[in-house]
PDB file of C-alpha atoms in Angstrom:
ATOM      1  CA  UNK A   1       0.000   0.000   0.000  1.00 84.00           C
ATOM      2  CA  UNK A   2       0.930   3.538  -0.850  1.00 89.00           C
ATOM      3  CA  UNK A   3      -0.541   6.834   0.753  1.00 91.00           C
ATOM      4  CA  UNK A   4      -0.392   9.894  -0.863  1.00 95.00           C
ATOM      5  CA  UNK A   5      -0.413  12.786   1.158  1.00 96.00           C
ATOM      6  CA  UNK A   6       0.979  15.873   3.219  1.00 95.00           C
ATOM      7  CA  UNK A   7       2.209  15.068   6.290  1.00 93.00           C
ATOM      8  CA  UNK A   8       2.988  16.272   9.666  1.00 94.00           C
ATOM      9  CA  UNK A   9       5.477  15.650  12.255  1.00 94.00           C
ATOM     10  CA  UNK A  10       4.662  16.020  16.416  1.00 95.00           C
ATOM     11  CA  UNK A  11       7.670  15.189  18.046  1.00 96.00           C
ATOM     12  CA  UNK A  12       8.138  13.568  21.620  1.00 95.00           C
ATOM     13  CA  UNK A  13       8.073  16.512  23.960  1.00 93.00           C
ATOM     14  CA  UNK A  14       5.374  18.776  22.131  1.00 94.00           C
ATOM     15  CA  UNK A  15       1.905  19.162  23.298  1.00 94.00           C
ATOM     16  CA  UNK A  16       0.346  17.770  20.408  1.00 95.00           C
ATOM     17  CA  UNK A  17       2.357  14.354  20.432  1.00 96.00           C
ATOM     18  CA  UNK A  18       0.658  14.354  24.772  1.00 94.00           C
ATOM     19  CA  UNK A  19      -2.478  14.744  23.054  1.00 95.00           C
ATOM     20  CA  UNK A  20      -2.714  12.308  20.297  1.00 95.00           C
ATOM     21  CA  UNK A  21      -0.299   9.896  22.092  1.00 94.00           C
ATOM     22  CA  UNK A  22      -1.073  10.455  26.155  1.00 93.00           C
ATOM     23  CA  UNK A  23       1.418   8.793  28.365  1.00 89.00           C
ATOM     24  CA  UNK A  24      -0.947   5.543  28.924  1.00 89.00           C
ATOM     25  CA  UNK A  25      -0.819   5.294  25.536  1.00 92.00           C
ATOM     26  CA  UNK A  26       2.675   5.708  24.555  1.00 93.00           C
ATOM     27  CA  UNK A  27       5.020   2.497  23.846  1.00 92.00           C
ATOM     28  CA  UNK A  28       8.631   2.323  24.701  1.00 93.00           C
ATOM     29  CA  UNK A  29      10.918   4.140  22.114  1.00 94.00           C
ATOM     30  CA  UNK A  30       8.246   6.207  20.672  1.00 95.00           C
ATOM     31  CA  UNK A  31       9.286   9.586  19.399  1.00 94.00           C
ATOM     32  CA  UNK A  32       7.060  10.947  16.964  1.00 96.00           C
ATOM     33  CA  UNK A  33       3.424  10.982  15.804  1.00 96.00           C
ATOM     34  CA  UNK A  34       2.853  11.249  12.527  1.00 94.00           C
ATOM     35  CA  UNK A  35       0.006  12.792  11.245  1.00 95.00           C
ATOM     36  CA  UNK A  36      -1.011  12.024   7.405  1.00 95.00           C
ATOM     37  CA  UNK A  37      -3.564  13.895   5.045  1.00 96.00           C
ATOM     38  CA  UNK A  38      -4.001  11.208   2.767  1.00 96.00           C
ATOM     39  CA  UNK A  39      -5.735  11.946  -1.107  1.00 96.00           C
ATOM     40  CA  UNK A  40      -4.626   9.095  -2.570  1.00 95.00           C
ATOM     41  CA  UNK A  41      -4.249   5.361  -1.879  1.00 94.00           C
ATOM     42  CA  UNK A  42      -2.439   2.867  -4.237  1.00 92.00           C
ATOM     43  CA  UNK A  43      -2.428  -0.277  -3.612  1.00 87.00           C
ATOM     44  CA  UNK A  44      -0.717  -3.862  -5.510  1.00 81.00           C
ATOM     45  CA  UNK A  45      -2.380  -6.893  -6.815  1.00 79.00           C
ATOM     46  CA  UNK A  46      -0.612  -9.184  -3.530  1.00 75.00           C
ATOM     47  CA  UNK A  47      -1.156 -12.151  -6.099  1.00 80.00           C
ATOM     48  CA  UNK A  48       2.171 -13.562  -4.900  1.00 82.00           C
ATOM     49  CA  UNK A  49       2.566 -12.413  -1.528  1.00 82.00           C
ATOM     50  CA  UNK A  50       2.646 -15.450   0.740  1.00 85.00           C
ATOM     51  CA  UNK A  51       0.393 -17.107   3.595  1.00 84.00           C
ATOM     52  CA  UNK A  52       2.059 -16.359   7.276  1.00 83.00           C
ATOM     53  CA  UNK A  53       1.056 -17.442  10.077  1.00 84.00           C
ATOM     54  CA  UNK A  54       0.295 -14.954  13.280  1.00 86.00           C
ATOM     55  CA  UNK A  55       2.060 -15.952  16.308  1.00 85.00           C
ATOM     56  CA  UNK A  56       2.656 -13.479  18.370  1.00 86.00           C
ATOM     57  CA  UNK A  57       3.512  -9.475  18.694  1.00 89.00           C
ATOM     58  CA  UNK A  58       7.673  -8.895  18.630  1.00 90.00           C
ATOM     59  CA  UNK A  59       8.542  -7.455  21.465  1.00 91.00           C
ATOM     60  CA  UNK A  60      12.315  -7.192  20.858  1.00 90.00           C
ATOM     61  CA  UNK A  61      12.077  -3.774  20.025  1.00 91.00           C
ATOM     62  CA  UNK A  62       9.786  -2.873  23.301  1.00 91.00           C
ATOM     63  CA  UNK A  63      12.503  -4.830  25.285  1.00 91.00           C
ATOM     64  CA  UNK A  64      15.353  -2.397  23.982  1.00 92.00           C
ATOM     65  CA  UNK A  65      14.108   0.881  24.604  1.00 93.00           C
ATOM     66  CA  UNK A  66      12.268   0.002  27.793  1.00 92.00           C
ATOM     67  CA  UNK A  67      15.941  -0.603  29.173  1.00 92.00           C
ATOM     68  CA  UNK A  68      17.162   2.797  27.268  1.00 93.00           C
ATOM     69  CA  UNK A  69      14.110   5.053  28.593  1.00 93.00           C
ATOM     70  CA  UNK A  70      14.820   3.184  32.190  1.00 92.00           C
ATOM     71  CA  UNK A  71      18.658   4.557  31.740  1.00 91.00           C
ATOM     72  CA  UNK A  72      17.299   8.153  31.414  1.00 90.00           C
ATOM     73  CA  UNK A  73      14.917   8.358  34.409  1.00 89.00           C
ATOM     74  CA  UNK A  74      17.002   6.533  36.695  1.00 90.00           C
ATOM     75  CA  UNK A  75      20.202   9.097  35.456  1.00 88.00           C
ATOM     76  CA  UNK A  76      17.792  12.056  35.801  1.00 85.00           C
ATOM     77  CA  UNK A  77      16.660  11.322  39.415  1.00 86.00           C
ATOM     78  CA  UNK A  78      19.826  10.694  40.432  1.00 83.00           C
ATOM     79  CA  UNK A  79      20.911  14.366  39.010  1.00 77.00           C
ATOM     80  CA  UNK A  80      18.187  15.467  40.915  1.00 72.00           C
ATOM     81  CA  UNK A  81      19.072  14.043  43.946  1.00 70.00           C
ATOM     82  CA  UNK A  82      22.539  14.883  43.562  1.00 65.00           C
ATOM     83  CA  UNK A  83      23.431  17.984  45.753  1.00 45.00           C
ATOM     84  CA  UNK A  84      26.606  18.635  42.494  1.00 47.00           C
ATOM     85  CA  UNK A  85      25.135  17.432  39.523  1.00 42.00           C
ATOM     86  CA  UNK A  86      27.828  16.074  37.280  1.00 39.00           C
ATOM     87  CA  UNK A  87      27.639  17.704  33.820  1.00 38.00           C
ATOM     88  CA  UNK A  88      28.029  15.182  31.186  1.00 37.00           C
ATOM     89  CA  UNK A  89      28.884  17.381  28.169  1.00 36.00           C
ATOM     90  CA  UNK A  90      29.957  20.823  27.906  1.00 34.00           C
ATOM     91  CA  UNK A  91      26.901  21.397  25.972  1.00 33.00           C
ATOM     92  CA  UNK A  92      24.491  20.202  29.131  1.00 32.00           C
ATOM     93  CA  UNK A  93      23.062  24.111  30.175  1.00 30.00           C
ATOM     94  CA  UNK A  94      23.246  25.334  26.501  1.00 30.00           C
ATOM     95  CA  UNK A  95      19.960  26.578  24.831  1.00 33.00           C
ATOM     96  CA  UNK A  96      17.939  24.881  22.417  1.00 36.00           C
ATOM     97  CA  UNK A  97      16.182  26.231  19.963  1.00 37.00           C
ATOM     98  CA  UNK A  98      12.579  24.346  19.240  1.00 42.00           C
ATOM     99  CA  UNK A  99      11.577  24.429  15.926  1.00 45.00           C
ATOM    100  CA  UNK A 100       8.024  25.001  14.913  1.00 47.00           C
ATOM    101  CA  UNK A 101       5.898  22.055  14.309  1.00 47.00           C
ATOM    102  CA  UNK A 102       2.413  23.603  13.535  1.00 50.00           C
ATOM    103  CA  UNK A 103       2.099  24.129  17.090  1.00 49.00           C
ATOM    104  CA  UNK A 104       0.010  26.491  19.371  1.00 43.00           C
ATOM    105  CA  UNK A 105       2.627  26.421  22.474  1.00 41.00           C
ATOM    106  CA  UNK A 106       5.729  26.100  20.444  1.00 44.00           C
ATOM    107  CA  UNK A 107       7.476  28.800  17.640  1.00 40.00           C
ATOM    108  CA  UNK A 108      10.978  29.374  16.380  1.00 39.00           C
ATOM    109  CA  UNK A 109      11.589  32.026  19.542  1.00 35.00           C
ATOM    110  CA  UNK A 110      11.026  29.310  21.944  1.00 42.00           C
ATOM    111  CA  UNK A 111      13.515  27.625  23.600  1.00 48.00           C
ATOM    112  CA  UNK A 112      14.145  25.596  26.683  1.00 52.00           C
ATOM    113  CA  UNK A 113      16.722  24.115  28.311  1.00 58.00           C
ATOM    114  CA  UNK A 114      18.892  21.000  26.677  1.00 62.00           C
ATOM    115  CA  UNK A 115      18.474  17.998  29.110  1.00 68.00           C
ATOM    116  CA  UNK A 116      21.120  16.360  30.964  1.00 78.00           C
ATOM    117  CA  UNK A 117      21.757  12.951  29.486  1.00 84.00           C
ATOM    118  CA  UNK A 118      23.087   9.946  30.920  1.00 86.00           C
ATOM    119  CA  UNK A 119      26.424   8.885  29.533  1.00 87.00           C
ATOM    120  CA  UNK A 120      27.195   8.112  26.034  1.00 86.00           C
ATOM    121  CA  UNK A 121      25.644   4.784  24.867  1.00 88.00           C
ATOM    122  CA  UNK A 122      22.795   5.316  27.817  1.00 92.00           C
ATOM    123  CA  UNK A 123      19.545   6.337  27.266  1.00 93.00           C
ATOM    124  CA  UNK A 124      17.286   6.871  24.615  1.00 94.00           C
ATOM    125  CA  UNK A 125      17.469  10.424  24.043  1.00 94.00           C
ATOM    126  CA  UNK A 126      21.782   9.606  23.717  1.00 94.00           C
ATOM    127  CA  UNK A 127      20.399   7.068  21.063  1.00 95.00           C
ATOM    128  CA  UNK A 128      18.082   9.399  18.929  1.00 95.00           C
ATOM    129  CA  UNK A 129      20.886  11.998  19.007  1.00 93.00           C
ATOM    130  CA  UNK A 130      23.288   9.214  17.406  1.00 93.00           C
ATOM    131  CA  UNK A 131      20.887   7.424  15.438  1.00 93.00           C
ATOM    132  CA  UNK A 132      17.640  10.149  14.260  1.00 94.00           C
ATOM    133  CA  UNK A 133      19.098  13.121  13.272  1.00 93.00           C
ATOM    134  CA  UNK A 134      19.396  12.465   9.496  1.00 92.00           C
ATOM    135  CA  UNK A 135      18.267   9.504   7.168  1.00 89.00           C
ATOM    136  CA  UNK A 136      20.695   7.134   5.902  1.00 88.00           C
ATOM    137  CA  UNK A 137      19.968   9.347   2.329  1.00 90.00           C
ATOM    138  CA  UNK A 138      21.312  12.673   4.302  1.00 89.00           C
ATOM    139  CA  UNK A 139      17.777  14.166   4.941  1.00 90.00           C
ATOM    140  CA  UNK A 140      17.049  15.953   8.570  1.00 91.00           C
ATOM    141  CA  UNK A 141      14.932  13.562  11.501  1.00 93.00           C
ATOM    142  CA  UNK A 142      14.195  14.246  14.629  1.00 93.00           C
ATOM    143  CA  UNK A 143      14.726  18.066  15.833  1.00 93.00           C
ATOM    144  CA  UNK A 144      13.966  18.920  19.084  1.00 90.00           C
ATOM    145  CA  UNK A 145      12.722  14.894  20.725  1.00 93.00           C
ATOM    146  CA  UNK A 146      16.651  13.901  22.159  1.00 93.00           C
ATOM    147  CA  UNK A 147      16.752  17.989  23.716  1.00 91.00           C
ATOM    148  CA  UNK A 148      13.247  18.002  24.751  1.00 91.00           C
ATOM    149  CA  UNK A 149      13.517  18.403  29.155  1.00 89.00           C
ATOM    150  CA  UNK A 150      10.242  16.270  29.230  1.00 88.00           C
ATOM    151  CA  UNK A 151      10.912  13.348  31.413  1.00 84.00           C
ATOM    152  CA  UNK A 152      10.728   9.763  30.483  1.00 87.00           C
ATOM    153  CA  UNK A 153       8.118   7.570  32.244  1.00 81.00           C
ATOM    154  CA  UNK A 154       9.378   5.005  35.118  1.00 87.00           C
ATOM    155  CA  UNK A 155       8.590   1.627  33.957  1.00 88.00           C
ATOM    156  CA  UNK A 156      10.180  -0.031  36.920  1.00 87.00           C
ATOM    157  CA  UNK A 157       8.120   1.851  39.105  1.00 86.00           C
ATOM    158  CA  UNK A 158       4.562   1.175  36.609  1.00 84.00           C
ATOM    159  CA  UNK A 159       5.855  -2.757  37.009  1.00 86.00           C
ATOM    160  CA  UNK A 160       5.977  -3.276  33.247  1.00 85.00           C
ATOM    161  CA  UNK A 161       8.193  -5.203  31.636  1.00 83.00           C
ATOM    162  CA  UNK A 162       7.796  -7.649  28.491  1.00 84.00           C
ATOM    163  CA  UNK A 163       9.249 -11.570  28.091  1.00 83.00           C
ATOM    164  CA  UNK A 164      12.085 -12.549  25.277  1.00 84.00           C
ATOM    165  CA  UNK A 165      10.266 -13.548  22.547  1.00 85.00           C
ATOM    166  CA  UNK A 166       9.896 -17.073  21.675  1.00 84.00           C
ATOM    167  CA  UNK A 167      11.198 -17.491  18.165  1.00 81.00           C
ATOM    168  CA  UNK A 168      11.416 -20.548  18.325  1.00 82.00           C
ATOM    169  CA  UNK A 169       9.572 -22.586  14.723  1.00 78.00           C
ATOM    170  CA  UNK A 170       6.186 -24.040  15.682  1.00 69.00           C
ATOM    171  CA  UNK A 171       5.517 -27.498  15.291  1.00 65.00           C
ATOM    172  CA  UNK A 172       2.711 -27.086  12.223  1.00 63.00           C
ATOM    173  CA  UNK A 173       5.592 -24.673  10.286  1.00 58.00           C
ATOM    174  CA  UNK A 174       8.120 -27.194  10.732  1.00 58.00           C
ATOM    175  CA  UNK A 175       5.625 -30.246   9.461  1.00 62.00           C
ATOM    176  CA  UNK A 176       4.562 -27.452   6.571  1.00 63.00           C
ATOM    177  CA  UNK A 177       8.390 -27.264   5.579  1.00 57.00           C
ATOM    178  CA  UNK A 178       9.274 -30.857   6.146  1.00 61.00           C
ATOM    179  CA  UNK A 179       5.964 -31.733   3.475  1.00 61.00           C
ATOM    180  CA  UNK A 180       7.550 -28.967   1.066  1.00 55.00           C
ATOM    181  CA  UNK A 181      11.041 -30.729   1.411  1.00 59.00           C
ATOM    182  CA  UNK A 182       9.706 -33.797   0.821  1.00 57.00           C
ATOM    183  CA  UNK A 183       7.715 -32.601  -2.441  1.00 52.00           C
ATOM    184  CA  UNK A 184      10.593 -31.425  -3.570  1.00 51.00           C
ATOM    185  CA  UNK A 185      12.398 -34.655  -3.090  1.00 53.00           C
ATOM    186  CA  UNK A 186       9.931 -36.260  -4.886  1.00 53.00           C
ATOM    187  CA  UNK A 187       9.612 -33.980  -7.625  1.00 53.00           C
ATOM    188  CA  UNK A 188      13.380 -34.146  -7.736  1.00 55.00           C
ATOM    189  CA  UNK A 189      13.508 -38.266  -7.639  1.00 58.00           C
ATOM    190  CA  UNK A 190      10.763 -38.318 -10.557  1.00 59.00           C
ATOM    191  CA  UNK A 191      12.757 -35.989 -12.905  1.00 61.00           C
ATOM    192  CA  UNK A 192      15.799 -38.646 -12.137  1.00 55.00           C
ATOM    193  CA  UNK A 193      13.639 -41.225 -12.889  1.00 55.00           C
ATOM    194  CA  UNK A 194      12.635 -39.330 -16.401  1.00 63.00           C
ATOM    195  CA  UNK A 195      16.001 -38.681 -17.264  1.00 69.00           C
ATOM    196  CA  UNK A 196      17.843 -42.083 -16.947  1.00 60.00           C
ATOM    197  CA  UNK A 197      14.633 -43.614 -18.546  1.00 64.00           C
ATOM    198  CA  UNK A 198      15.167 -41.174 -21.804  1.00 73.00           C
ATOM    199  CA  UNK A 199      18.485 -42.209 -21.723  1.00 67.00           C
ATOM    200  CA  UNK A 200      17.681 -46.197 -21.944  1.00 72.00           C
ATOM    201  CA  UNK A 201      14.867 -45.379 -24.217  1.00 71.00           C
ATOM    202  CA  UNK A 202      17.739 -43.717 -26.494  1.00 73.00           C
ATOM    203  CA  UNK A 203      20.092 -46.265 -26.384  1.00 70.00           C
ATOM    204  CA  UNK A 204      17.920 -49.357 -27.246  1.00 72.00           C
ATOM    205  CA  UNK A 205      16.947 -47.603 -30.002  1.00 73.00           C
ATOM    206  CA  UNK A 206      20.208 -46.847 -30.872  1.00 72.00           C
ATOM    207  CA  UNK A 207      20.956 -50.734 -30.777  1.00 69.00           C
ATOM    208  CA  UNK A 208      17.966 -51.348 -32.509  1.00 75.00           C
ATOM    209  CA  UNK A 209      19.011 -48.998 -35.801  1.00 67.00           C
ATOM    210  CA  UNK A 210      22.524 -50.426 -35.612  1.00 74.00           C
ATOM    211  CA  UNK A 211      21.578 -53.895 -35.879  1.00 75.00           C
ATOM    212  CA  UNK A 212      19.139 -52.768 -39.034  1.00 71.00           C
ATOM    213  CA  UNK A 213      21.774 -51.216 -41.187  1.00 70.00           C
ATOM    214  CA  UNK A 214      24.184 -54.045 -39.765  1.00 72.00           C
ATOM    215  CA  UNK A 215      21.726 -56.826 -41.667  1.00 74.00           C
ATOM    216  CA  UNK A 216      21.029 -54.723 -44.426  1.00 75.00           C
ATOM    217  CA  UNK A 217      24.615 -54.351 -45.244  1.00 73.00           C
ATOM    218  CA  UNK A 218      25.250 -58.187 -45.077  1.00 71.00           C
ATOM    219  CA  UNK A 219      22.825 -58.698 -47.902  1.00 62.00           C
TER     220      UNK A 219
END
């Protein structure tokens, strides 16, 4: 499927990601709505797209960036605690400058105070920094999400956490592949079968034609 549209970008840390996306809402990692006026919809004919089977939802991703938004609370209370907050960059009380987003609490004059981040490779707001400013093709991400001072949510404290995945091949996928081995095998063994059986068939009749122009020639 293909949506044609203009589209808009609310960023973690503006009021109208809170309102589209409210904190009971929100899933680990998540740091942008996007909002979509589509007036157009394309869509392909599927007519070889496979059967899969639903198992379960991947929670992988949730697992990561649970452990990454845990990093940034549990660094920030600390700060707070902290009677000398250790800076972490010399860049920790600099100014940001919020860009505007279509928003009604937000313009290019506002700005607010950069964050203090965990350490380098902690947190997520560390990780959207390194990984979501730009595109792999060069083109600008995320602008003011990794500086936003919004807080992360504590989810220690909410008691949520999510299992490994089990990724492990169920027993009716392994029969299904099994059945398709064995069709090929079969399909394989037959076209054996076929091609050593052209090949007698060819050589008796060789024999055959040989032994024809062998008594022919006698006489």
């Amino acid at each position: 499927m293909r949506l044609f549209g203009t589209g808009k970008v609310y960023e973690f840390g503006t009021p109208e990601y809170d309102t589209f996306l409210p904190p009971e809402k929100r899933q680990p990692g998540s740091r942008a709505v996007i909002w979509v006026d589509v007036h157009k919809v394309g869509t392909s004919c599927g007519y070889s797209i496979p059967f899969f089977t639903y198992k379960a939802p991947r929670m992988r991703l949730h697992t990561f960036f649970i452990n990454k938004e845990q990093q940034d609370f549990d660094y920030s209370c600390g700060q707070s605690s902290s009677s000398s907050p250790v800076s972490v960059s010399d860049s920790s009380s600099s100014m940001v400058v919020v860009p505007k987003q279509d928003s009604t609490a937000l313009s290019d004059s506002t700005s607010s105070p950069s964050p203090k981040l965990p350490p380098e490779g902690q947190g997520i707001k560390n990780y959207w920094k390194l990984k979501n400013l730009n595109s792999q093709d060069g083109l600008p991400g995320l602008l003011f999400a990794y500086a936003s001072p919004k807080a992360l949510g504590d989810w220690r404290g909410r008691g949520i956490s999510f299992k490994p995945d089990d990724e492990s091949p169920s027993s009716k996928t392994l029969a299904s592949a099994n059945r398709g081995r064995g069709l090929v095998a079969i399909f394989a063994s037959e076209k054996v079968v076929a091609d050593v059986g052209k090949v007698l068939v060819g050589f008796g009749a060789g024999v055959l034609v040989t032994s024809a122009l062998a008594r022919l020639w006698a006489k």
